[in-house]
Amino acid sequence: MMTATVKLVSRVRRLGCVLAFCFLALFLWGLPGARALDNGLAMTPTMGWLHWERFMCNVNCQEEPDSCVSEKLFLQIAEIMASDGWKDVGYEYLCIDDCWMAPERDSEGRLQADPKRFPGGIRRLANYVHSKGLKLGIYADVGNKTCAGFPGSFGYYDIDAKTFADWGVDLLKFDGCYCDSIKHLADGYKHMSLALNRTGRSIVYSCEWPLYMWPIFKPNYTEIREYCNHWRNFADVYDSWQSIRSILDWTTSNQERIVPVAGPGGWNDPDMLVIGNFGLSRDQQITQMALWAIMAAPLLMSNDLRHICLEAKALLQDKDVIAINQDPLGKQGYRLRKEDNFEVWERPLSNLAWAVAMVNLQEIGGPRSYTISLTSLGQGLACNPDCLITQLLPVKRKLGFYEWTSSLKTQVNPTGTVLLRLERAS
């Protein structure tokens, strides 16, 4: 339920306009832009599907042929992404994670797919994926072994980059296991970035560089952005509300450091969307989708699209929410405040619009009301002098015209989120 209390005085309104221009100047020119990886890719956050959270390292195709990491799985997911609306709303990359490799490199030192689980090899799989209008992502590791123990790329960066390009790969997820020093870690991520660019093929570069540096010291995000298109900061996501909460808590604790560096060509990656699996309630799935949009996060689903429920499919394919995630202004949102077990997040959008999310973190009781003054949103800009507000989640409805000194009251379910879009009315 939404109500508005309007207490508009012309003098206050004029003052608001003056303040807005001041805030606008600070907002637009207060921070220098960070230099991005110069490969022309990921100008908006990457969207697609990644196998890891749902299918992990299941290589037992004899007993579990429908859920093992295999050519069959990726052919089926590609077909569904192309035919069931996923490609049409922006989910473009079909990404293989760990456990696709054979245990050893070939006689020329090249990585090779497991011949039993990928009998046609990666090149044939890439050709099929491309024929569906999709792009193929693959996984490797900066160290001596992948996290699951398959051959790593240390000492083979140039060979592996050329191999991926020859196969027609479009994205590389580069993990950081089994690396013996921070220097080798940093040098390896840089080396692979340059090697991929030298191939001449457009390959999105997804790093886990800062994730493996945080335990020792704070990463240099300006440097990381010069080499990577997106980068993981925190532990793997699990199919649980506790996991989602821990990712959001880490993000808000470090937002002053990580938010300013994100933008077209380089994004913070809070990990996969687990919507459509088993561990999140409907409200918690809404929260993940809303806040991944606010955070300008890569939208890489990890679920079984062959057996996804209609409710989860509709949420993941919500064009209005995807439009926030993909907004061309390319500024990451942030938590504005936390009080009484509510969080308010906001994100600046193109055309002076704003996205606002109100999250109810309480895990007991029923829906709770939250009232917010519109003057506090968007650094005073979001509804100045007035705005049109549309609720996008949990259900879409137009809330109407509001003035700068209005207040907005909403009800939010436990662990749920209300996502709003505020646009200039005049």
Short mmCIF file of C-alpha atoms in Angstrom, two decimals:
data_model
loop_
_atom_site.label_atom_id
_atom_site.label_comp_id
_atom_site.label_asym_id
_atom_site.label_seq_id
_atom_site.Cartn_x
_atom_site.Cartn_y
_atom_site.Cartn_z
CA MET A 1 0.00 0.00 0.00
CA MET A 2 1.38 3.45 -0.94
CA THR A 3 0.26 6.89 0.30
CA ALA A 4 1.75 10.32 -0.22
CA THR A 5 1.66 13.32 2.11
CA VAL A 6 2.30 16.55 0.25
CA LYS A 7 3.50 19.64 2.14
CA LEU A 8 4.70 21.84 -0.66
CA VAL A 9 5.52 25.50 -0.10
CA SER A 10 6.77 27.55 -3.04
CA ARG A 11 9.75 28.89 -1.12
CA VAL A 12 10.82 25.36 -0.14
CA ARG A 13 10.38 24.24 -3.73
CA ARG A 14 12.64 27.01 -5.05
CA LEU A 15 15.24 26.14 -2.40
CA GLY A 16 15.02 22.51 -3.45
CA CYS A 17 15.77 23.40 -7.06
CA VAL A 18 18.85 25.40 -6.03
CA LEU A 19 20.11 22.57 -3.84
CA ALA A 20 19.49 20.11 -6.63
CA PHE A 21 21.78 21.99 -9.01
CA CYS A 22 24.51 22.00 -6.35
CA PHE A 23 24.15 18.27 -5.72
CA LEU A 24 24.07 17.62 -9.47
CA ALA A 25 27.40 19.35 -9.94
CA LEU A 26 28.94 17.34 -7.11
CA PHE A 27 27.43 14.12 -8.41
CA LEU A 28 28.54 14.51 -12.02
CA TRP A 29 31.99 15.97 -11.49
CA GLY A 30 33.01 14.93 -7.98
CA LEU A 31 34.83 11.75 -8.94
CA PRO A 32 37.21 11.11 -11.84
CA GLY A 33 36.31 8.21 -14.11
CA ALA A 34 38.35 5.04 -13.78
CA ARG A 35 40.20 3.73 -16.80
CA ALA A 36 38.61 0.55 -18.12
CA LEU A 37 39.98 -2.50 -19.90
CA ASP A 38 40.27 -1.39 -23.52
CA ASN A 39 38.53 -4.25 -25.31
CA GLY A 40 35.21 -2.55 -26.00
CA LEU A 41 33.23 -5.27 -24.18
CA ALA A 42 30.81 -5.41 -21.24
CA MET A 43 29.65 -1.83 -21.71
CA THR A 44 26.65 -2.96 -19.69
CA PRO A 45 26.78 -5.86 -17.19
CA THR A 46 27.14 -9.29 -18.78
CA MET A 47 23.99 -11.42 -18.89
CA GLY A 48 23.81 -15.17 -19.33
CA TRP A 49 23.91 -18.58 -17.67
CA LEU A 50 26.72 -20.31 -15.73
CA HIS A 51 26.61 -23.91 -14.62
CA TRP A 52 28.49 -23.88 -11.32
CA GLU A 53 26.07 -23.24 -8.44
CA ARG A 54 23.41 -25.59 -9.76
CA PHE A 55 25.49 -28.36 -11.38
CA MET A 56 28.86 -27.90 -9.64
CA CYS A 57 31.49 -30.54 -10.62
CA ASN A 58 29.18 -33.44 -11.37
CA VAL A 59 31.13 -35.59 -13.83
CA ASN A 60 29.14 -38.79 -13.25
CA CYS A 61 27.35 -38.93 -16.57
CA GLN A 62 26.75 -42.66 -16.34
CA GLU A 63 24.49 -42.42 -13.30
CA GLU A 64 23.29 -38.81 -13.72
CA PRO A 65 23.27 -38.11 -17.46
CA ASP A 66 20.86 -35.18 -17.20
CA SER A 67 22.77 -33.24 -14.55
CA CYS A 68 26.44 -33.91 -15.25
CA VAL A 69 28.78 -31.31 -16.75
CA SER A 70 28.66 -32.37 -20.37
CA GLU A 71 28.11 -31.34 -23.95
CA LYS A 72 24.54 -32.60 -23.67
CA LEU A 73 23.73 -30.17 -20.84
CA PHE A 74 25.07 -27.14 -22.70
CA LEU A 75 23.37 -28.06 -25.97
CA GLN A 76 20.05 -28.33 -24.16
CA ILE A 77 20.48 -25.06 -22.25
CA ALA A 78 21.51 -23.27 -25.45
CA GLU A 79 18.37 -24.46 -27.20
CA ILE A 80 16.19 -23.22 -24.33
CA MET A 81 17.97 -19.87 -24.05
CA ALA A 82 17.36 -19.27 -27.76
CA SER A 83 13.77 -20.50 -27.94
CA ASP A 84 12.20 -19.62 -24.59
CA GLY A 85 12.71 -15.87 -24.40
CA TRP A 86 16.01 -15.74 -22.51
CA LYS A 87 18.10 -14.45 -25.41
CA ASP A 88 15.40 -11.95 -26.32
CA VAL A 89 15.64 -10.17 -22.94
CA GLY A 90 19.46 -10.11 -22.93
CA TYR A 91 20.76 -13.40 -21.52
CA GLU A 92 23.43 -13.89 -24.17
CA TYR A 93 26.36 -15.85 -22.70
CA LEU A 94 26.20 -19.61 -22.09
CA CYS A 95 29.12 -20.21 -19.73
CA ILE A 96 30.97 -23.40 -18.84
CA ASP A 97 32.56 -23.39 -15.38
CA ASP A 98 35.10 -25.82 -13.88
CA CYS A 99 35.29 -29.55 -14.67
CA TRP A 100 35.00 -29.44 -18.46
CA MET A 101 38.64 -30.38 -19.07
CA ALA A 102 40.43 -33.62 -19.61
CA PRO A 103 42.86 -34.44 -16.77
CA GLU A 104 45.89 -33.70 -18.97
CA ARG A 105 46.86 -31.30 -21.74
CA ASP A 106 47.39 -32.67 -25.23
CA SER A 107 50.78 -33.46 -26.75
CA GLU A 108 51.21 -29.83 -27.83
CA GLY A 109 50.49 -28.42 -24.39
CA ARG A 110 46.94 -27.32 -25.15
CA LEU A 111 43.92 -27.72 -22.92
CA GLN A 112 41.39 -30.23 -24.15
CA ALA A 113 37.83 -31.08 -23.23
CA ASP A 114 37.02 -34.37 -21.56
CA PRO A 115 36.53 -36.65 -24.59
CA LYS A 116 33.70 -38.70 -23.06
CA ARG A 117 31.62 -35.81 -21.72
CA PHE A 118 32.37 -33.42 -24.60
CA PRO A 119 32.84 -35.78 -27.55
CA GLY A 120 32.54 -33.01 -30.13
CA GLY A 121 35.02 -30.73 -28.40
CA ILE A 122 34.59 -27.07 -27.50
CA ARG A 123 34.87 -25.74 -31.04
CA ARG A 124 31.80 -27.70 -32.18
CA LEU A 125 29.89 -26.63 -29.07
CA ALA A 126 30.83 -23.00 -29.74
CA ASN A 127 29.61 -23.30 -33.33
CA TYR A 128 26.25 -24.60 -32.13
CA VAL A 129 25.93 -21.88 -29.50
CA HIS A 130 26.75 -19.23 -32.08
CA SER A 131 24.19 -20.70 -34.47
CA LYS A 132 21.56 -19.95 -31.83
CA GLY A 133 22.60 -16.30 -31.65
CA LEU A 134 24.34 -16.85 -28.30
CA LYS A 135 27.93 -16.61 -27.08
CA LEU A 136 30.04 -19.20 -25.28
CA GLY A 137 31.94 -18.71 -22.05
CA ILE A 138 34.61 -21.02 -20.65
CA TYR A 139 36.59 -21.46 -17.43
CA ALA A 140 40.28 -21.68 -16.59
CA ASP A 141 42.54 -20.87 -13.63
CA VAL A 142 45.50 -18.55 -13.12
CA GLY A 143 47.33 -21.14 -10.98
CA ASN A 144 48.78 -24.59 -11.45
CA LYS A 145 45.40 -26.32 -11.16
CA THR A 146 41.76 -25.31 -11.31
CA CYS A 147 39.82 -25.32 -8.04
CA ALA A 148 38.59 -28.84 -8.89
CA GLY A 149 42.10 -30.06 -9.72
CA PHE A 150 42.14 -29.90 -13.52
CA PRO A 151 45.08 -28.35 -15.43
CA GLY A 152 45.72 -24.70 -14.60
CA SER A 153 47.01 -22.02 -16.93
CA PHE A 154 50.17 -21.03 -15.06
CA GLY A 155 52.98 -21.08 -17.63
CA TYR A 156 50.47 -21.51 -20.48
CA TYR A 157 48.69 -18.16 -20.60
CA ASP A 158 49.48 -17.38 -24.23
CA ILE A 159 48.78 -20.93 -25.43
CA ASP A 160 45.45 -21.04 -23.59
CA ALA A 161 44.35 -17.62 -24.82
CA LYS A 162 45.08 -18.67 -28.40
CA THR A 163 43.29 -22.00 -27.87
CA PHE A 164 40.17 -20.27 -26.57
CA ALA A 165 40.19 -17.82 -29.47
CA ASP A 166 40.67 -20.65 -32.00
CA TRP A 167 37.68 -22.44 -30.49
CA GLY A 168 35.47 -19.36 -30.82
CA VAL A 169 35.12 -18.67 -27.10
CA ASP A 170 33.51 -15.32 -26.20
CA LEU A 171 34.08 -15.10 -22.42
CA LEU A 172 36.71 -16.42 -20.03
CA LYS A 173 36.05 -16.88 -16.33
CA PHE A 174 39.54 -16.97 -14.81
CA ASP A 175 39.71 -18.39 -11.28
CA GLY A 176 42.51 -18.01 -8.74
CA CYS A 177 43.09 -21.38 -7.06
CA TYR A 178 46.49 -23.03 -6.60
CA CYS A 179 48.52 -19.87 -7.11
CA ASP A 180 51.64 -19.81 -4.93
CA SER A 181 52.05 -16.05 -4.42
CA ILE A 182 50.24 -12.74 -4.69
CA LYS A 183 52.80 -11.65 -7.30
CA HIS A 184 52.09 -14.68 -9.48
CA LEU A 185 48.36 -14.07 -9.00
CA ALA A 186 48.51 -10.43 -10.11
CA ASP A 187 51.00 -11.09 -12.90
CA GLY A 188 48.94 -14.01 -14.15
CA TYR A 189 45.71 -12.02 -14.34
CA LYS A 190 47.50 -9.23 -16.21
CA HIS A 191 49.27 -11.65 -18.55
CA MET A 192 46.06 -13.44 -19.51
CA SER A 193 44.28 -10.13 -20.12
CA LEU A 194 46.98 -9.03 -22.55
CA ALA A 195 47.13 -12.48 -24.15
CA LEU A 196 43.38 -12.48 -24.81
CA ASN A 197 43.59 -9.04 -26.42
CA ARG A 198 46.48 -10.16 -28.62
CA THR A 199 44.36 -12.95 -30.12
CA GLY A 200 42.24 -10.32 -31.87
CA ARG A 201 39.04 -12.05 -30.75
CA SER A 202 36.51 -10.24 -28.55
CA ILE A 203 36.58 -12.19 -25.28
CA VAL A 204 34.98 -10.84 -22.10
CA TYR A 205 37.42 -11.30 -19.22
CA SER A 206 35.84 -12.27 -15.89
CA CYS A 207 38.36 -12.23 -13.03
CA GLU A 208 38.46 -13.43 -9.43
CA TRP A 209 41.59 -11.43 -8.73
CA PRO A 210 40.34 -9.32 -5.78
CA LEU A 211 38.64 -12.32 -4.16
CA TYR A 212 42.00 -14.02 -3.70
CA MET A 213 43.76 -10.82 -2.58
CA TRP A 214 41.35 -9.70 0.15
CA PRO A 215 42.58 -12.22 2.75
CA ILE A 216 46.06 -10.66 2.54
CA PHE A 217 45.56 -7.00 1.67
CA LYS A 218 43.15 -4.64 -0.05
CA PRO A 219 43.09 -4.91 -3.84
CA ASN A 220 43.95 -2.03 -6.13
CA TYR A 221 40.64 -1.75 -7.97
CA THR A 222 41.87 0.93 -10.33
CA GLU A 223 44.50 -1.51 -11.59
CA ILE A 224 42.10 -4.46 -11.67
CA ARG A 225 39.64 -2.49 -13.78
CA GLU A 226 42.38 -1.84 -16.35
CA TYR A 227 42.69 -5.58 -16.98
CA CYS A 228 39.26 -7.14 -16.24
CA ASN A 229 35.68 -6.67 -17.46
CA HIS A 230 34.22 -7.84 -14.17
CA TRP A 231 35.66 -9.20 -10.96
CA ARG A 232 34.51 -11.27 -8.01
CA ASN A 233 35.08 -9.82 -4.54
CA PHE A 234 33.50 -12.29 -2.14
CA ALA A 235 32.89 -15.99 -1.57
CA ASP A 236 30.81 -18.18 -3.88
CA VAL A 237 27.07 -17.71 -3.71
CA TYR A 238 25.02 -20.59 -2.31
CA ASP A 239 21.35 -21.35 -2.77
CA SER A 240 20.40 -19.79 0.59
CA TRP A 241 19.20 -16.53 2.09
CA GLN A 242 22.19 -16.52 4.46
CA SER A 243 24.51 -16.51 1.44
CA ILE A 244 22.65 -13.64 -0.24
CA ARG A 245 22.69 -11.66 3.00
CA SER A 246 26.42 -12.21 3.49
CA ILE A 247 27.14 -10.94 -0.05
CA LEU A 248 24.99 -7.85 0.50
CA ASP A 249 26.56 -7.21 3.92
CA TRP A 250 30.07 -7.42 2.46
CA THR A 251 29.09 -5.12 -0.39
CA THR A 252 27.66 -2.43 1.88
CA SER A 253 30.66 -2.66 4.22
CA ASN A 254 32.99 -2.00 1.28
CA GLN A 255 30.82 0.17 -0.97
CA GLU A 256 32.88 3.32 -0.58
CA ARG A 257 35.80 1.41 -2.06
CA ILE A 258 34.14 -0.66 -4.77
CA VAL A 259 31.19 1.41 -6.07
CA PRO A 260 33.14 4.32 -7.64
CA VAL A 261 35.31 2.04 -9.80
CA ALA A 262 32.38 0.26 -11.51
CA GLY A 263 31.11 1.46 -14.86
CA PRO A 264 30.93 0.63 -18.58
CA GLY A 265 33.57 -1.98 -19.37
CA GLY A 266 34.21 -3.02 -15.75
CA TRP A 267 31.81 -4.26 -13.03
CA ASN A 268 31.80 -5.64 -9.50
CA ASP A 269 30.48 -9.21 -9.61
CA PRO A 270 28.55 -10.45 -6.53
CA ASP A 271 28.22 -13.88 -8.20
CA MET A 272 25.40 -15.87 -9.75
CA LEU A 273 21.64 -15.49 -9.60
CA VAL A 274 20.21 -18.55 -7.84
CA ILE A 275 16.60 -17.68 -8.62
CA GLY A 276 14.62 -20.72 -9.73
CA ASN A 277 16.41 -23.20 -7.48
CA PHE A 278 15.45 -24.47 -4.02
CA GLY A 279 16.83 -22.28 -1.24
CA LEU A 280 15.15 -18.88 -1.60
CA SER A 281 11.56 -17.92 -0.93
CA ARG A 282 9.65 -15.86 -3.49
CA ASP A 283 10.39 -12.66 -1.56
CA GLN A 284 14.09 -13.52 -1.25
CA GLN A 285 14.30 -14.17 -4.99
CA ILE A 286 12.75 -10.73 -5.57
CA THR A 287 15.37 -9.23 -3.26
CA GLN A 288 18.24 -10.85 -5.15
CA MET A 289 16.91 -9.74 -8.54
CA ALA A 290 16.20 -6.19 -7.37
CA LEU A 291 19.54 -5.63 -5.66
CA TRP A 292 21.61 -7.25 -8.43
CA ALA A 293 19.92 -4.69 -10.70
CA ILE A 294 20.71 -1.85 -8.29
CA MET A 295 24.33 -3.02 -7.99
CA ALA A 296 24.82 -3.11 -11.80
CA ALA A 297 25.92 -6.72 -11.35
CA PRO A 298 26.48 -9.26 -14.10
CA LEU A 299 23.28 -11.31 -14.35
CA LEU A 300 24.59 -14.85 -14.70
CA MET A 301 21.89 -17.35 -13.78
CA SER A 302 22.80 -20.72 -12.32
CA ASN A 303 19.68 -22.87 -12.42
CA ASP A 304 18.06 -25.53 -14.56
CA LEU A 305 16.23 -23.70 -17.33
CA ARG A 306 14.76 -27.03 -18.46
CA HIS A 307 12.69 -27.23 -15.28
CA ILE A 308 12.21 -23.65 -14.05
CA CYS A 309 8.85 -22.56 -12.65
CA LEU A 310 6.86 -19.84 -14.40
CA GLU A 311 7.12 -17.47 -11.43
CA ALA A 312 10.93 -17.59 -11.37
CA LYS A 313 11.07 -17.33 -15.16
CA ALA A 314 8.89 -14.20 -15.13
CA LEU A 315 11.10 -12.60 -12.47
CA LEU A 316 14.33 -13.35 -14.32
CA GLN A 317 12.84 -12.10 -17.60
CA ASP A 318 11.33 -8.92 -16.12
CA LYS A 319 12.23 -6.32 -18.75
CA ASP A 320 11.77 -3.35 -16.42
CA VAL A 321 14.18 -4.74 -13.84
CA ILE A 322 16.67 -5.80 -16.53
CA ALA A 323 16.49 -2.24 -17.92
CA ILE A 324 17.70 -0.93 -14.55
CA ASN A 325 20.55 -3.44 -14.51
CA GLN A 326 21.51 -2.58 -18.10
CA ASP A 327 21.05 1.19 -17.78
CA PRO A 328 23.59 2.88 -20.10
CA LEU A 329 24.65 5.50 -17.55
CA GLY A 330 26.55 2.61 -15.97
CA LYS A 331 26.72 3.80 -12.37
CA GLN A 332 26.54 1.20 -9.62
CA GLY A 333 23.97 1.75 -6.89
CA TYR A 334 24.63 1.68 -3.16
CA ARG A 335 22.94 1.41 0.21
CA LEU A 336 21.69 4.83 1.26
CA ARG A 337 20.68 3.98 4.82
CA LYS A 338 19.85 1.22 7.27
CA GLU A 339 17.39 1.67 10.11
CA ASP A 340 14.96 -0.49 12.07
CA ASN A 341 15.87 -3.59 10.03
CA PHE A 342 15.13 -1.78 6.76
CA GLU A 343 17.66 -0.90 4.09
CA VAL A 344 17.19 1.71 1.38
CA TRP A 345 19.29 1.32 -1.77
CA GLU A 346 19.40 3.70 -4.73
CA ARG A 347 20.98 3.89 -8.16
CA PRO A 348 21.24 6.82 -10.59
CA LEU A 349 19.95 6.05 -14.08
CA SER A 350 20.08 7.76 -17.45
CA ASN A 351 17.73 10.68 -18.20
CA LEU A 352 17.91 11.78 -14.54
CA ALA A 353 15.87 8.77 -13.39
CA TRP A 354 16.59 6.81 -10.20
CA ALA A 355 15.98 3.27 -9.01
CA VAL A 356 15.18 2.83 -5.31
CA ALA A 357 14.88 -0.44 -3.37
CA MET A 358 13.47 -0.80 0.14
CA VAL A 359 14.45 -4.09 1.79
CA ASN A 360 12.83 -5.55 4.90
CA LEU A 361 15.55 -7.56 6.62
CA GLN A 362 13.33 -8.77 9.46
CA GLU A 363 12.77 -12.52 9.40
CA ILE A 364 9.82 -12.69 11.80
CA GLY A 365 6.27 -11.42 11.65
CA GLY A 366 4.40 -10.12 8.62
CA PRO A 367 4.71 -7.20 6.19
CA ARG A 368 5.97 -3.96 7.74
CA SER A 369 5.42 -0.37 6.72
CA TYR A 370 8.25 1.97 5.85
CA THR A 371 7.97 5.69 5.12
CA ILE A 372 10.62 7.66 3.32
CA SER A 373 10.93 11.34 2.48
CA LEU A 374 11.50 11.85 -1.23
CA THR A 375 13.82 14.77 -0.49
CA SER A 376 16.32 12.22 0.88
CA LEU A 377 16.56 10.22 -2.33
CA GLY A 378 19.05 10.64 -5.12
CA GLN A 379 21.13 13.22 -3.26
CA GLY A 380 18.11 15.50 -3.36
CA LEU A 381 17.67 14.99 -7.12
CA ALA A 382 15.43 11.96 -7.54
CA CYS A 383 12.12 13.81 -7.24
CA ASN A 384 13.08 17.46 -7.62
CA PRO A 385 10.87 19.35 -8.32
CA ASP A 386 8.54 16.40 -8.95
CA CYS A 387 8.52 12.87 -10.33
CA LEU A 388 6.48 9.95 -11.54
CA ILE A 389 6.95 6.80 -9.49
CA THR A 390 6.40 3.26 -10.74
CA GLN A 391 6.65 0.19 -8.54
CA LEU A 392 8.40 -2.58 -10.47
CA LEU A 393 8.61 -5.31 -7.81
CA PRO A 394 7.04 -7.33 -6.31
CA VAL A 395 4.35 -6.39 -8.85
CA LYS A 396 4.33 -3.57 -11.36
CA ARG A 397 1.96 -0.69 -10.80
CA LYS A 398 2.01 3.03 -11.41
CA LEU A 399 1.97 5.00 -8.17
CA GLY A 400 1.57 8.38 -9.83
CA PHE A 401 2.80 11.94 -9.49
CA TYR A 402 4.77 13.09 -6.44
CA GLU A 403 6.33 16.40 -5.47
CA TRP A 404 9.70 16.96 -3.85
CA THR A 405 8.41 17.30 -0.27
CA SER A 406 6.18 14.24 -0.50
CA SER A 407 6.67 11.20 1.67
CA LEU A 408 6.19 7.65 0.44
CA LYS A 409 4.82 4.83 2.56
CA THR A 410 5.13 1.22 1.50
CA GLN A 411 4.66 -2.25 2.94
CA VAL A 412 7.45 -4.79 2.50
CA ASN A 413 7.30 -8.52 3.24
CA PRO A 414 9.90 -10.12 5.54
CA THR A 415 13.18 -10.59 3.58
CA GLY A 416 11.41 -8.98 0.62
CA THR A 417 12.02 -5.83 -1.42
CA VAL A 418 9.95 -3.13 -3.07
CA LEU A 419 11.72 -1.80 -6.18
CA LEU A 420 10.74 1.62 -7.53
CA ARG A 421 11.64 3.69 -10.58
CA LEU A 422 11.49 7.49 -10.21
CA GLU A 423 11.37 9.57 -13.39
CA ARG A 424 11.11 13.30 -14.01
CA ALA A 425 7.53 14.39 -14.51
CA SER A 426 8.46 17.69 -16.17
#
